[in-house]
Tab-separated table of C-alpha atoms and ligand atoms in Angstrom:
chain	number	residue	atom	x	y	z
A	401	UNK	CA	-29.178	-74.969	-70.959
A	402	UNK	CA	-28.033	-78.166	-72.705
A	403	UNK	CA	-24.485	-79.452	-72.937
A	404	UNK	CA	-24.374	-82.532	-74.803
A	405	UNK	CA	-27.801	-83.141	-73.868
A	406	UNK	CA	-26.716	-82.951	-70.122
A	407	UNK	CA	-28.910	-79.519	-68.673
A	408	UNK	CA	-25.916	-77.357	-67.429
A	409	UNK	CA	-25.342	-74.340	-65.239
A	410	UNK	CA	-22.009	-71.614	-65.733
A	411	UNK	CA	-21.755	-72.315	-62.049
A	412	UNK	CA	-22.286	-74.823	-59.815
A	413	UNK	CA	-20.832	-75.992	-56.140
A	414	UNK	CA	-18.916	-79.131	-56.225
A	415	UNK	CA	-19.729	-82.619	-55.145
A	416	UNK	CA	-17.583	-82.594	-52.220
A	417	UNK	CA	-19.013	-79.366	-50.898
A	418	UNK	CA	-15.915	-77.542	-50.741
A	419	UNK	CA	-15.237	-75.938	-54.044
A	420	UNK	CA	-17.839	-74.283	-56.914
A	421	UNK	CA	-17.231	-75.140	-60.691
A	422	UNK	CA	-17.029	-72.812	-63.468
A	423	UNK	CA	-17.342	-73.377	-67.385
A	424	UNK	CA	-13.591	-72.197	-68.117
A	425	UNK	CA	-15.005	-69.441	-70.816
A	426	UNK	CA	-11.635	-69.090	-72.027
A	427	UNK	CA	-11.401	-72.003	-74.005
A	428	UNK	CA	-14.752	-71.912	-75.649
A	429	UNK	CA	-15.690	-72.800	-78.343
A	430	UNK	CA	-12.892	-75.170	-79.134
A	431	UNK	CA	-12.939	-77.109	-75.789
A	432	UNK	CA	-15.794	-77.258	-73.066
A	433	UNK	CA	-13.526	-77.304	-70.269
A	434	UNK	CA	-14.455	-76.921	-66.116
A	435	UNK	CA	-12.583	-75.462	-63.551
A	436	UNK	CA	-12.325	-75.921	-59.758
A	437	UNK	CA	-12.354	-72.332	-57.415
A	438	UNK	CA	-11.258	-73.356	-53.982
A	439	UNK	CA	-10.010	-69.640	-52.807
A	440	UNK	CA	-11.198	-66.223	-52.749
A	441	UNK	CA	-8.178	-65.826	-54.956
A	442	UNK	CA	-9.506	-68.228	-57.681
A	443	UNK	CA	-12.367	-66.841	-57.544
A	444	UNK	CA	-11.293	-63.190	-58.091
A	445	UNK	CA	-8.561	-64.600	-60.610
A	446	UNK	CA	-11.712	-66.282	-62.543
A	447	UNK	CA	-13.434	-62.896	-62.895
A	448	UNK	CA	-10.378	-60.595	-63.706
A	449	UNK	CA	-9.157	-63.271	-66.482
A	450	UNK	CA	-12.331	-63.816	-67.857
A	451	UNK	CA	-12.972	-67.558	-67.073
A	452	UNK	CA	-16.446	-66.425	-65.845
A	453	UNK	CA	-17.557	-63.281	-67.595
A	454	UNK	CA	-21.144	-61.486	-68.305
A	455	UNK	CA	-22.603	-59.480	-65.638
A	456	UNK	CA	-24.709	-61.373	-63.764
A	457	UNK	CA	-22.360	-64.624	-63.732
A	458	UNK	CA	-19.638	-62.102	-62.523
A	459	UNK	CA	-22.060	-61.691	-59.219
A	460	UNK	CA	-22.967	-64.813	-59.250
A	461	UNK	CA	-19.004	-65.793	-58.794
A	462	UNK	CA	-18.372	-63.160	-56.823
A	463	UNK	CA	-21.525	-64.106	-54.100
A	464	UNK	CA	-19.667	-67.866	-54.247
A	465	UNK	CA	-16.063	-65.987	-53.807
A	466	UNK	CA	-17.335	-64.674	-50.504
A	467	UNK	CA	-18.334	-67.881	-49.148
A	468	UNK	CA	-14.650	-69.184	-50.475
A	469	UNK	CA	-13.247	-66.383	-48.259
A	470	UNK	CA	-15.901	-67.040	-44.998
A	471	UNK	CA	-14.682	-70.738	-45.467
A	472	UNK	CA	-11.101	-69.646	-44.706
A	473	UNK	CA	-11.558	-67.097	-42.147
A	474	UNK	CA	-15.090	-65.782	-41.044
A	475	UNK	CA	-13.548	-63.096	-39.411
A	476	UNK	CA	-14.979	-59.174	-40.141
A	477	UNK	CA	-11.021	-58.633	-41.452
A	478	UNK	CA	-11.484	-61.700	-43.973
A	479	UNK	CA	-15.223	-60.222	-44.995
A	480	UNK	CA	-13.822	-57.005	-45.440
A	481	UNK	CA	-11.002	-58.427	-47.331
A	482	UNK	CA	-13.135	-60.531	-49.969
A	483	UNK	CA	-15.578	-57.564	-50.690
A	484	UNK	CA	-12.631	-55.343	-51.385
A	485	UNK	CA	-10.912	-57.924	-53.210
A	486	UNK	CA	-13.976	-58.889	-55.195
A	487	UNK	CA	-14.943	-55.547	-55.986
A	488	UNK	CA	-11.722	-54.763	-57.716
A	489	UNK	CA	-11.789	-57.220	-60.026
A	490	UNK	CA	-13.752	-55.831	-62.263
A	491	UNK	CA	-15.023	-52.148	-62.546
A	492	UNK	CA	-17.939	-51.365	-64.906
A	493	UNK	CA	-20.847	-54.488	-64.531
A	494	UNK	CA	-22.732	-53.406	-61.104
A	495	UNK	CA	-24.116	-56.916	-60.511
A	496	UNK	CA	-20.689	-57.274	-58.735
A	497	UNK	CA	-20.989	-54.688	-56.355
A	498	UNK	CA	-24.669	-55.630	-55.940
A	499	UNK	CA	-24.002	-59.193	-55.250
A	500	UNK	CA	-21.162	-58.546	-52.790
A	501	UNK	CA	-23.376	-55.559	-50.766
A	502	UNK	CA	-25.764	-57.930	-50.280
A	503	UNK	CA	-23.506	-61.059	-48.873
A	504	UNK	CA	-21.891	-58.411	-46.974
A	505	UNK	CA	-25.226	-57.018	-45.392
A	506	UNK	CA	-26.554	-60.398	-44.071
A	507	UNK	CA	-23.337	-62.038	-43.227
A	508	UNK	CA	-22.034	-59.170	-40.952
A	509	UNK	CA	-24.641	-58.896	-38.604
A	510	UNK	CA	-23.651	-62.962	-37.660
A	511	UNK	CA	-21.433	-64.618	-35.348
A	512	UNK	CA	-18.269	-65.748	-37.629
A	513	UNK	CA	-18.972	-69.250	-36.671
A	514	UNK	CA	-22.511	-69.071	-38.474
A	515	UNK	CA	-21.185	-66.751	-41.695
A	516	UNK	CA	-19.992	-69.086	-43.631
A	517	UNK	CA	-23.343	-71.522	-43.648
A	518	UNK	CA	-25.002	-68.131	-44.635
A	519	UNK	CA	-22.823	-66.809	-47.265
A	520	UNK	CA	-23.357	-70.581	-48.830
A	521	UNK	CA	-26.784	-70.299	-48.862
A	522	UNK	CA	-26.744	-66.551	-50.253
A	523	UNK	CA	-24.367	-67.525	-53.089
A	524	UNK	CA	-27.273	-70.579	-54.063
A	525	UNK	CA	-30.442	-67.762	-53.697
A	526	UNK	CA	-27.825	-65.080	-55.644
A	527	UNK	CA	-27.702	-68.068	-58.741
A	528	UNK	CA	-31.558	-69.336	-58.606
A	529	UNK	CA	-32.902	-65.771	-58.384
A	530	UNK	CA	-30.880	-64.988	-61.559
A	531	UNK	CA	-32.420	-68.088	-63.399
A	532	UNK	CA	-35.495	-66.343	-62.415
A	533	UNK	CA	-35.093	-63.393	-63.083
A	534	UNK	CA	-33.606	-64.467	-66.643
A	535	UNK	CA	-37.224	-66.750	-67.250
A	536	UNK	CA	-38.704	-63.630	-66.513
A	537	UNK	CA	-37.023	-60.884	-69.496
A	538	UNK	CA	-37.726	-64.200	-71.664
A	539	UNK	CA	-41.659	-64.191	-70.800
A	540	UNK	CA	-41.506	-59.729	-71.011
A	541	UNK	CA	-39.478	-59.925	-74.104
A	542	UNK	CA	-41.050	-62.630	-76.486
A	543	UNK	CA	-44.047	-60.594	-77.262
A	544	UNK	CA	-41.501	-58.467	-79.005
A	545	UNK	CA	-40.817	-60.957	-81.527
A	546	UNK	CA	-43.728	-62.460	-81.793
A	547	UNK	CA	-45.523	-59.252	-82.649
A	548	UNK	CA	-42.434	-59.016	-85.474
A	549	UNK	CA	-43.534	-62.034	-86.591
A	550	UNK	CA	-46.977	-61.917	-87.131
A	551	UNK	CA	-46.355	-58.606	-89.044
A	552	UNK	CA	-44.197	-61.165	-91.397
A	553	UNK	CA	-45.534	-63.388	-94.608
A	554	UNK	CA	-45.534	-67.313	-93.436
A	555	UNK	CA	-42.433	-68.892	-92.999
A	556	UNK	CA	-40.380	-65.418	-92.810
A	557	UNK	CA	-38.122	-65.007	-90.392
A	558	UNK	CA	-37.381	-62.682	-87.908
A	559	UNK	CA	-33.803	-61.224	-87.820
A	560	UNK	CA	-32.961	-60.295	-84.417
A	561	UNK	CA	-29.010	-58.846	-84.433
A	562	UNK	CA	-27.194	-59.265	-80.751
A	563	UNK	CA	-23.801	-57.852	-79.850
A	564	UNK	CA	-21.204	-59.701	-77.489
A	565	UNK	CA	-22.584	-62.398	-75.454
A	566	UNK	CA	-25.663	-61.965	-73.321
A	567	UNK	CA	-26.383	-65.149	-73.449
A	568	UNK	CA	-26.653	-68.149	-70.707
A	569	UNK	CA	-22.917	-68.361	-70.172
A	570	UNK	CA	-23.215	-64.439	-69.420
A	571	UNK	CA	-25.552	-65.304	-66.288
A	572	UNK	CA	-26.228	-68.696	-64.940
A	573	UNK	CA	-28.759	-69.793	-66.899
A	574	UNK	CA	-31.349	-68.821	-69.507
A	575	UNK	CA	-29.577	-65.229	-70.573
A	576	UNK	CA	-30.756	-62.064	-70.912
A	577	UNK	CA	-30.693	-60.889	-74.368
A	578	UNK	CA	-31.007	-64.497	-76.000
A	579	UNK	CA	-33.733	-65.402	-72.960
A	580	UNK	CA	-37.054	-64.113	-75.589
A	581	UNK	CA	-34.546	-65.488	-78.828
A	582	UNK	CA	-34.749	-68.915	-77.030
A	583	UNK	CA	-38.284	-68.695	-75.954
A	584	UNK	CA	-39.163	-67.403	-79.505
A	585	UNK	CA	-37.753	-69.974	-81.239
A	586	UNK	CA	-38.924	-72.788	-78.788
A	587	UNK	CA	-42.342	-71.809	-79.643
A	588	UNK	CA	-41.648	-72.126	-83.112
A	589	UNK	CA	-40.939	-68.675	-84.257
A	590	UNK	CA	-38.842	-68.947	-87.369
A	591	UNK	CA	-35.814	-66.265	-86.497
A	592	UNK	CA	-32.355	-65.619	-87.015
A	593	UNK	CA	-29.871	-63.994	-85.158
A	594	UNK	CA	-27.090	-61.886	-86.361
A	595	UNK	CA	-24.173	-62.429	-84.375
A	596	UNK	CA	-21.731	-59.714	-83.488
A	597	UNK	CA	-18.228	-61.309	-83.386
A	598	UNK	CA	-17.491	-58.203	-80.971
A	599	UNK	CA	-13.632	-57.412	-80.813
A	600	UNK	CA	-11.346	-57.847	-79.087
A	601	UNK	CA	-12.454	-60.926	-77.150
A	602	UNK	CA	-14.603	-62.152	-79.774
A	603	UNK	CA	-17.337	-62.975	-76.861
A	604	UNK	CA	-20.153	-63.010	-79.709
A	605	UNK	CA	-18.062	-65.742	-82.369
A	606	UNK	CA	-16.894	-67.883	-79.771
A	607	UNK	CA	-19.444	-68.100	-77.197
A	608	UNK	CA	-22.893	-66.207	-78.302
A	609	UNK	CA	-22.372	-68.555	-81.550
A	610	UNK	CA	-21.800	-71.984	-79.772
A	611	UNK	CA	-24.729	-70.847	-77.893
A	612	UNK	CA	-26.957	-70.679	-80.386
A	613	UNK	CA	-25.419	-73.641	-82.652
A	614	UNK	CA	-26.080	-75.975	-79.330
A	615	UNK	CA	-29.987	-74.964	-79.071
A	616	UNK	CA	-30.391	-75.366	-83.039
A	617	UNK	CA	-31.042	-71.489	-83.553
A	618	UNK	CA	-30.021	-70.485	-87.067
A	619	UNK	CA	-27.413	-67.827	-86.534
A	620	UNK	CA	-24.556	-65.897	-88.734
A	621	UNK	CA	-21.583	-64.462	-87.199
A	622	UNK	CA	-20.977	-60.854	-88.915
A	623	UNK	CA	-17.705	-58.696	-88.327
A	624	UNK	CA	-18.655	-55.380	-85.978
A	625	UNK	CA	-19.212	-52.934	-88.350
A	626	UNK	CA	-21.215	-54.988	-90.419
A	627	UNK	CA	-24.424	-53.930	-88.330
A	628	UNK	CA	-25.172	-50.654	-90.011
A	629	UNK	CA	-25.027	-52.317	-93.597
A	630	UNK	CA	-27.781	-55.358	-92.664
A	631	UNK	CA	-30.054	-52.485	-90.923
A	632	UNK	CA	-29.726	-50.269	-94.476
A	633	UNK	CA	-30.892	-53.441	-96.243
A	634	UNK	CA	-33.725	-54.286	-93.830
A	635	UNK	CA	-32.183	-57.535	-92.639
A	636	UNK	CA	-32.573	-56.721	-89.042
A	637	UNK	CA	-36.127	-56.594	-87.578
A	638	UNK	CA	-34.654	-55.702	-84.372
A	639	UNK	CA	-31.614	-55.545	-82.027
A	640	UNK	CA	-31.535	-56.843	-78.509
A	641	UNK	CA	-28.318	-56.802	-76.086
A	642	UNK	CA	-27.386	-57.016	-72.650
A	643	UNK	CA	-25.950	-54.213	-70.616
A	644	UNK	CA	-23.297	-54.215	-67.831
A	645	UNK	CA	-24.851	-51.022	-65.746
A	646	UNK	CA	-27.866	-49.442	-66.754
A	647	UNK	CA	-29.006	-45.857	-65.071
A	648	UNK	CA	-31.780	-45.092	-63.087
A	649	UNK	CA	-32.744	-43.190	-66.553
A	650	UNK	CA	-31.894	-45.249	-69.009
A	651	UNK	CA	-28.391	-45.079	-70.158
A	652	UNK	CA	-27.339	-48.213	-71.271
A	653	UNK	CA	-23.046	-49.330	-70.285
A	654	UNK	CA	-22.702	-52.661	-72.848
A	655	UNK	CA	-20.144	-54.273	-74.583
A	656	UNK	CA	-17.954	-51.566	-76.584
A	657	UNK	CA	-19.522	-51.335	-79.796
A	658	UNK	CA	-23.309	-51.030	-78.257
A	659	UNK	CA	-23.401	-47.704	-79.133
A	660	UNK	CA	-22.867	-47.631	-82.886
A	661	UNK	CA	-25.150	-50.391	-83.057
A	662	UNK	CA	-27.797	-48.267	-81.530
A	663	UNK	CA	-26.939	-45.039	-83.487
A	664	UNK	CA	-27.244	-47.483	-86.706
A	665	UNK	CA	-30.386	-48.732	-85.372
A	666	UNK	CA	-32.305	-44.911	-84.939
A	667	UNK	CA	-30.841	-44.278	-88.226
A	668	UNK	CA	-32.761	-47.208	-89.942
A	669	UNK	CA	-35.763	-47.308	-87.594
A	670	UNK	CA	-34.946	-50.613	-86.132
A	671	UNK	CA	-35.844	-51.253	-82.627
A	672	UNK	CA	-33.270	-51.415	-80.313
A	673	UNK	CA	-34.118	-52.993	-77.034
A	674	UNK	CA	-31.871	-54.105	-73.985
A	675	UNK	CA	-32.613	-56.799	-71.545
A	676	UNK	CA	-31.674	-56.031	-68.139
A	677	UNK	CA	-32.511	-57.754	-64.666
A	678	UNK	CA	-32.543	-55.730	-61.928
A	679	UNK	CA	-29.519	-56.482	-60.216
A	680	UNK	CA	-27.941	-54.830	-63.570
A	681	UNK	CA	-29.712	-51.183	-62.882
A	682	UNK	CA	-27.856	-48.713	-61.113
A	683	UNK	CA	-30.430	-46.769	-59.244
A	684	UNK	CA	-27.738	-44.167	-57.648
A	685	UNK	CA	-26.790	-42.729	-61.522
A	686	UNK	CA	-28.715	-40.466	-63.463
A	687	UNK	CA	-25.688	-39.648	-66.154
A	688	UNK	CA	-24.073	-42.735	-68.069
A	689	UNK	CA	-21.440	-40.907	-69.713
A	690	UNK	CA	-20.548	-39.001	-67.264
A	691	UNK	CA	-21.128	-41.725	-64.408
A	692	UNK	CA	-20.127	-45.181	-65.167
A	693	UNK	CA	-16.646	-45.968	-64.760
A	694	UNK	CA	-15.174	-47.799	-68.300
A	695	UNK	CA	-12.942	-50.763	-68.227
A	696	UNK	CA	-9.663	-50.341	-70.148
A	697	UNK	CA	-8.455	-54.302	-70.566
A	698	UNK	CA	-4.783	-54.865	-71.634
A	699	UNK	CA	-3.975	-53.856	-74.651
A	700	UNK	CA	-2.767	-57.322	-75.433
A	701	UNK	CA	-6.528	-58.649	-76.412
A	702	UNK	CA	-6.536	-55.748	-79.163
A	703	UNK	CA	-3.023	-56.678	-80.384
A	704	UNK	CA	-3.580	-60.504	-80.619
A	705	UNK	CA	-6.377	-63.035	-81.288
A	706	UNK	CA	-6.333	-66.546	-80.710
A	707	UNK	CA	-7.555	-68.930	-82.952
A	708	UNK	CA	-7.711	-72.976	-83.134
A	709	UNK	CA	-5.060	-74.079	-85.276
A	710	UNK	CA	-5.487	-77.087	-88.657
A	711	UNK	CA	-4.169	-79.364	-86.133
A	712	UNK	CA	-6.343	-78.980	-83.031
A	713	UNK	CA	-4.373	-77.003	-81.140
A	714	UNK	CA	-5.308	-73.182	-79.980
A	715	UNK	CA	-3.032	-70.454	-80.531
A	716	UNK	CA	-2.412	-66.999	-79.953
A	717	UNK	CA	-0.945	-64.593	-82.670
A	718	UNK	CA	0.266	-60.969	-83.488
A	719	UNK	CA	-1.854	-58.612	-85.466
A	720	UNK	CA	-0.548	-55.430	-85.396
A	721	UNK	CA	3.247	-54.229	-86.872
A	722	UNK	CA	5.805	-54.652	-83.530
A	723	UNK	CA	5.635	-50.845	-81.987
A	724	UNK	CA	2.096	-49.944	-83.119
A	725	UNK	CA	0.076	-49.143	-79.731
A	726	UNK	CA	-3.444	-50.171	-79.262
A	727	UNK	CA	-5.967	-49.489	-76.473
A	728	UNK	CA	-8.716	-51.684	-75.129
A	729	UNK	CA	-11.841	-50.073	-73.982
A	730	UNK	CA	-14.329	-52.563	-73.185
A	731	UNK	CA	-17.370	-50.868	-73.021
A	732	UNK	CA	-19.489	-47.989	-74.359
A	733	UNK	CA	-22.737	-45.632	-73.407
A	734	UNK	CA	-25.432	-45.961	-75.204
A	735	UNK	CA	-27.436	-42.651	-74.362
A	736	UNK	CA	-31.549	-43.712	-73.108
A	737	UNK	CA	-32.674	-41.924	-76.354
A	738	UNK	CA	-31.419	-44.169	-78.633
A	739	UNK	CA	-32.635	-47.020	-76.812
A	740	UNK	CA	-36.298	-48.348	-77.401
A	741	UNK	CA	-37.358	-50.369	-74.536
A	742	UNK	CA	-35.240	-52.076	-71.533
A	743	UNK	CA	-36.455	-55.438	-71.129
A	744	UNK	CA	-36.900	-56.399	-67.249
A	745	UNK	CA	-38.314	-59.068	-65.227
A	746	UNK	CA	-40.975	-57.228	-64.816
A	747	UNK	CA	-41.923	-56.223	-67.835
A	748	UNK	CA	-40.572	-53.646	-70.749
A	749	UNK	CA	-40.123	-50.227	-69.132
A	750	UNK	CA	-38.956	-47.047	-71.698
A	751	UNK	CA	-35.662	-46.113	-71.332
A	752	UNK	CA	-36.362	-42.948	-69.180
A	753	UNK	CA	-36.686	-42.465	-64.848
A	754	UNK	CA	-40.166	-42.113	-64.622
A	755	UNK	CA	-40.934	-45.590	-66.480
A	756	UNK	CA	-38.351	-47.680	-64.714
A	757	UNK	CA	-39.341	-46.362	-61.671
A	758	UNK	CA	-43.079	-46.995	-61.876
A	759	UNK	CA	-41.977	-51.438	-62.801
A	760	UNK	CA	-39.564	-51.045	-59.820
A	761	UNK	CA	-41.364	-48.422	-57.303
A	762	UNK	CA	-39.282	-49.613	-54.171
A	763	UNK	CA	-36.185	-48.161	-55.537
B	708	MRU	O1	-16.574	-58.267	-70.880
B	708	MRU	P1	-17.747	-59.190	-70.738
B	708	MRU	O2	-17.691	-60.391	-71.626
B	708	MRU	O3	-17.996	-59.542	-69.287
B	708	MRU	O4	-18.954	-58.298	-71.226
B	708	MRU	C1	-20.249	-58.868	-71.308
B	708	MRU	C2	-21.261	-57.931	-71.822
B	708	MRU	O5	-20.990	-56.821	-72.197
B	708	MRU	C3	-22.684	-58.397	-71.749
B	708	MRU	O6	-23.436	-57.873	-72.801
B	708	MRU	C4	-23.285	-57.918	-70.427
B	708	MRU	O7	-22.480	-58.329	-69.366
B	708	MRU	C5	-24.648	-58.412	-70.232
B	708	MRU	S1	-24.619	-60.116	-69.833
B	708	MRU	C6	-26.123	-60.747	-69.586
């Protein structure tokens, strides 16, 4: 997408050929800042603190992390080493584990002198597929809105509601949820999107919103539990999100908060769709719940928000009263029967084993 004007990437290698670039996420919206990972340690430190965030950009930086680590040492210690160092970094989005299993697969095999050319060239097919696949939930999913919109009077416009950010600075280009938003309203769909601020992080006010304010789609940020309200009135037409792990039948791991947007959603009659590419379904779980392991972040990004200051400057401040404990979990289940349709590259499957398995038959 376009950063003042320039078309940009979350990820890119650098011009020297040693190094990849990241958008620092961190200091969005206030600053568009890049930073430099030269190590398999920066590049697990960018996915644990959140530089680089979104499940398919965490992949993404962990399939360039590997080829950091090959650089060092192309030894089967040092590829061991990455994966396990990789994996850890974050738990519940299975693009990780799905981008390092498949560096891991095709580097092994090699001669350590001819890994690390390999793992390079991995990392670029791991970025352009997911630009692909992205272009491809925006072609499945904008038939969605447009239908919404030719059930509209002229000139109304469709209110689509999002939660957290599945947007291009979740993957490396395009998005997932916002992919059909930003196809609809390139082909002139008149549409708004409510925006989730989505606490604790506040990925939906600070980056889902400069998103959208830097491709001109009209947007309003809402507080969480605003959702339910705007669905009672009939201001949402429908609700699309991203998801971290999705099962084989249709349980949908998201952003915490998901869930009551979906229960809110059945309760109203709204449809509730998620977009997921492939590399985001895990085929080996049948039982979300039950299944998926949940991230608990430090309870820190509950207690304290940051915030830019009257003089420019960003700051970080104390919500709570001193001794008051808070948790952080950062994502939820949404159960398949609350969800309407998963949006895929291939097409939009219901949420249930039989339907995802007949757009993705190999698995
Ligand atoms: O904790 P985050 O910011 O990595 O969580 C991001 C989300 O929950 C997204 O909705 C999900 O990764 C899908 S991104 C296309």
């Amino acid at each position: 997408m376009n950063v003042h004007g320039r078309p940009t990437r979350t990820i890119w290698p650098s011009a020297d050929g040693t190094a990849v670039e990241i958008i620092d996420q961190t200091r969005l919206p206030h600053e568009f800042v890049t930073a430099r990972l030269a190590t398999l340690d920066d590049a697990a430190h960018a996915i644990r603190a959140m530089f680089v965030r979104g499940a398919p950009l965490i992949g993404a930086t962990a399939g360039w992390g590997m080829w950091l680590a090959l650089r060092a040492d192309p030894s089967d210690a040092a590829l061991a080493h990455a994966h396990a160092t990789l994996l850890a970094t974050r738990p519940t989005a299975v693009n990780l584990r799905w981008a390092l299993d498949r560096v891991r697969a095709e580097v092994a095999p090699l001669a350590p002198a001819t890994r690390v050319t390999a793992a390079r060239r991995l990392a670029i097919e791991i970025c352009d597929e997911d630009v692909g696949l992205n272009r491809g939930i925006a072609t499945a999913g904008l038939p969605l809105i447009e239908a919404i919109a030719a059930s509209k009077k002229p000139g109304e416009r469709v209110n689509v509601l999002t939660h957290c950010n599945a947007g291009w600075l979740a993957t490396v280009d395009v998005g997932t949820a916002t992919a059909p938003i930003y196809a609809a309203h390139d082909s002139g769909i008149p549409l708004h999107v409510w925006v989730d601020e989505t606490r604790p992080r506040n990925q939906g006010a600070s980056l889902t919103a400069w998103e959208l304010l830097n491709h001109g789609v009209p947007h309003t940020v809402i507080a969480d539990n605003a959702g339910g309200h705007l669905m009672q009135h009939g201001l949402v037409d429908l609700v699309i999100v991203g998801t971290d792990r999705t099962t084989a039948t249709g349980d949908v791991c998201n952003k915490i908060g998901t869930y009551l947007k979906a229960l809110a959603a059945h309760d109203n009659g709204v449809p509730f769709y998620v977009a997921a590419p492939s590399p985001s379904i895990d085929w080996t779980l049948h039982d979300g719940r039950r299944e998926i392991p949940i991230e608990e972040r430090d309870a820190r990004e509950v207690s304290h928000i940051s915030g830019r200051l009257p003089d420019g400057n960003t700051a970080n401040v104390a919500l709570l009263p001193e001794g008051s404990a808070a948790a952080n979990y950062a994502f939820d289940v949404t159960p398949a029967r609350l969800v309407t349709g998963i949006i895929t590259e291939r097409g939009v499957a219901a949420a249930n084993a039989a339907a995802l398995k007949k757009l993705f038959p190999e698995q």
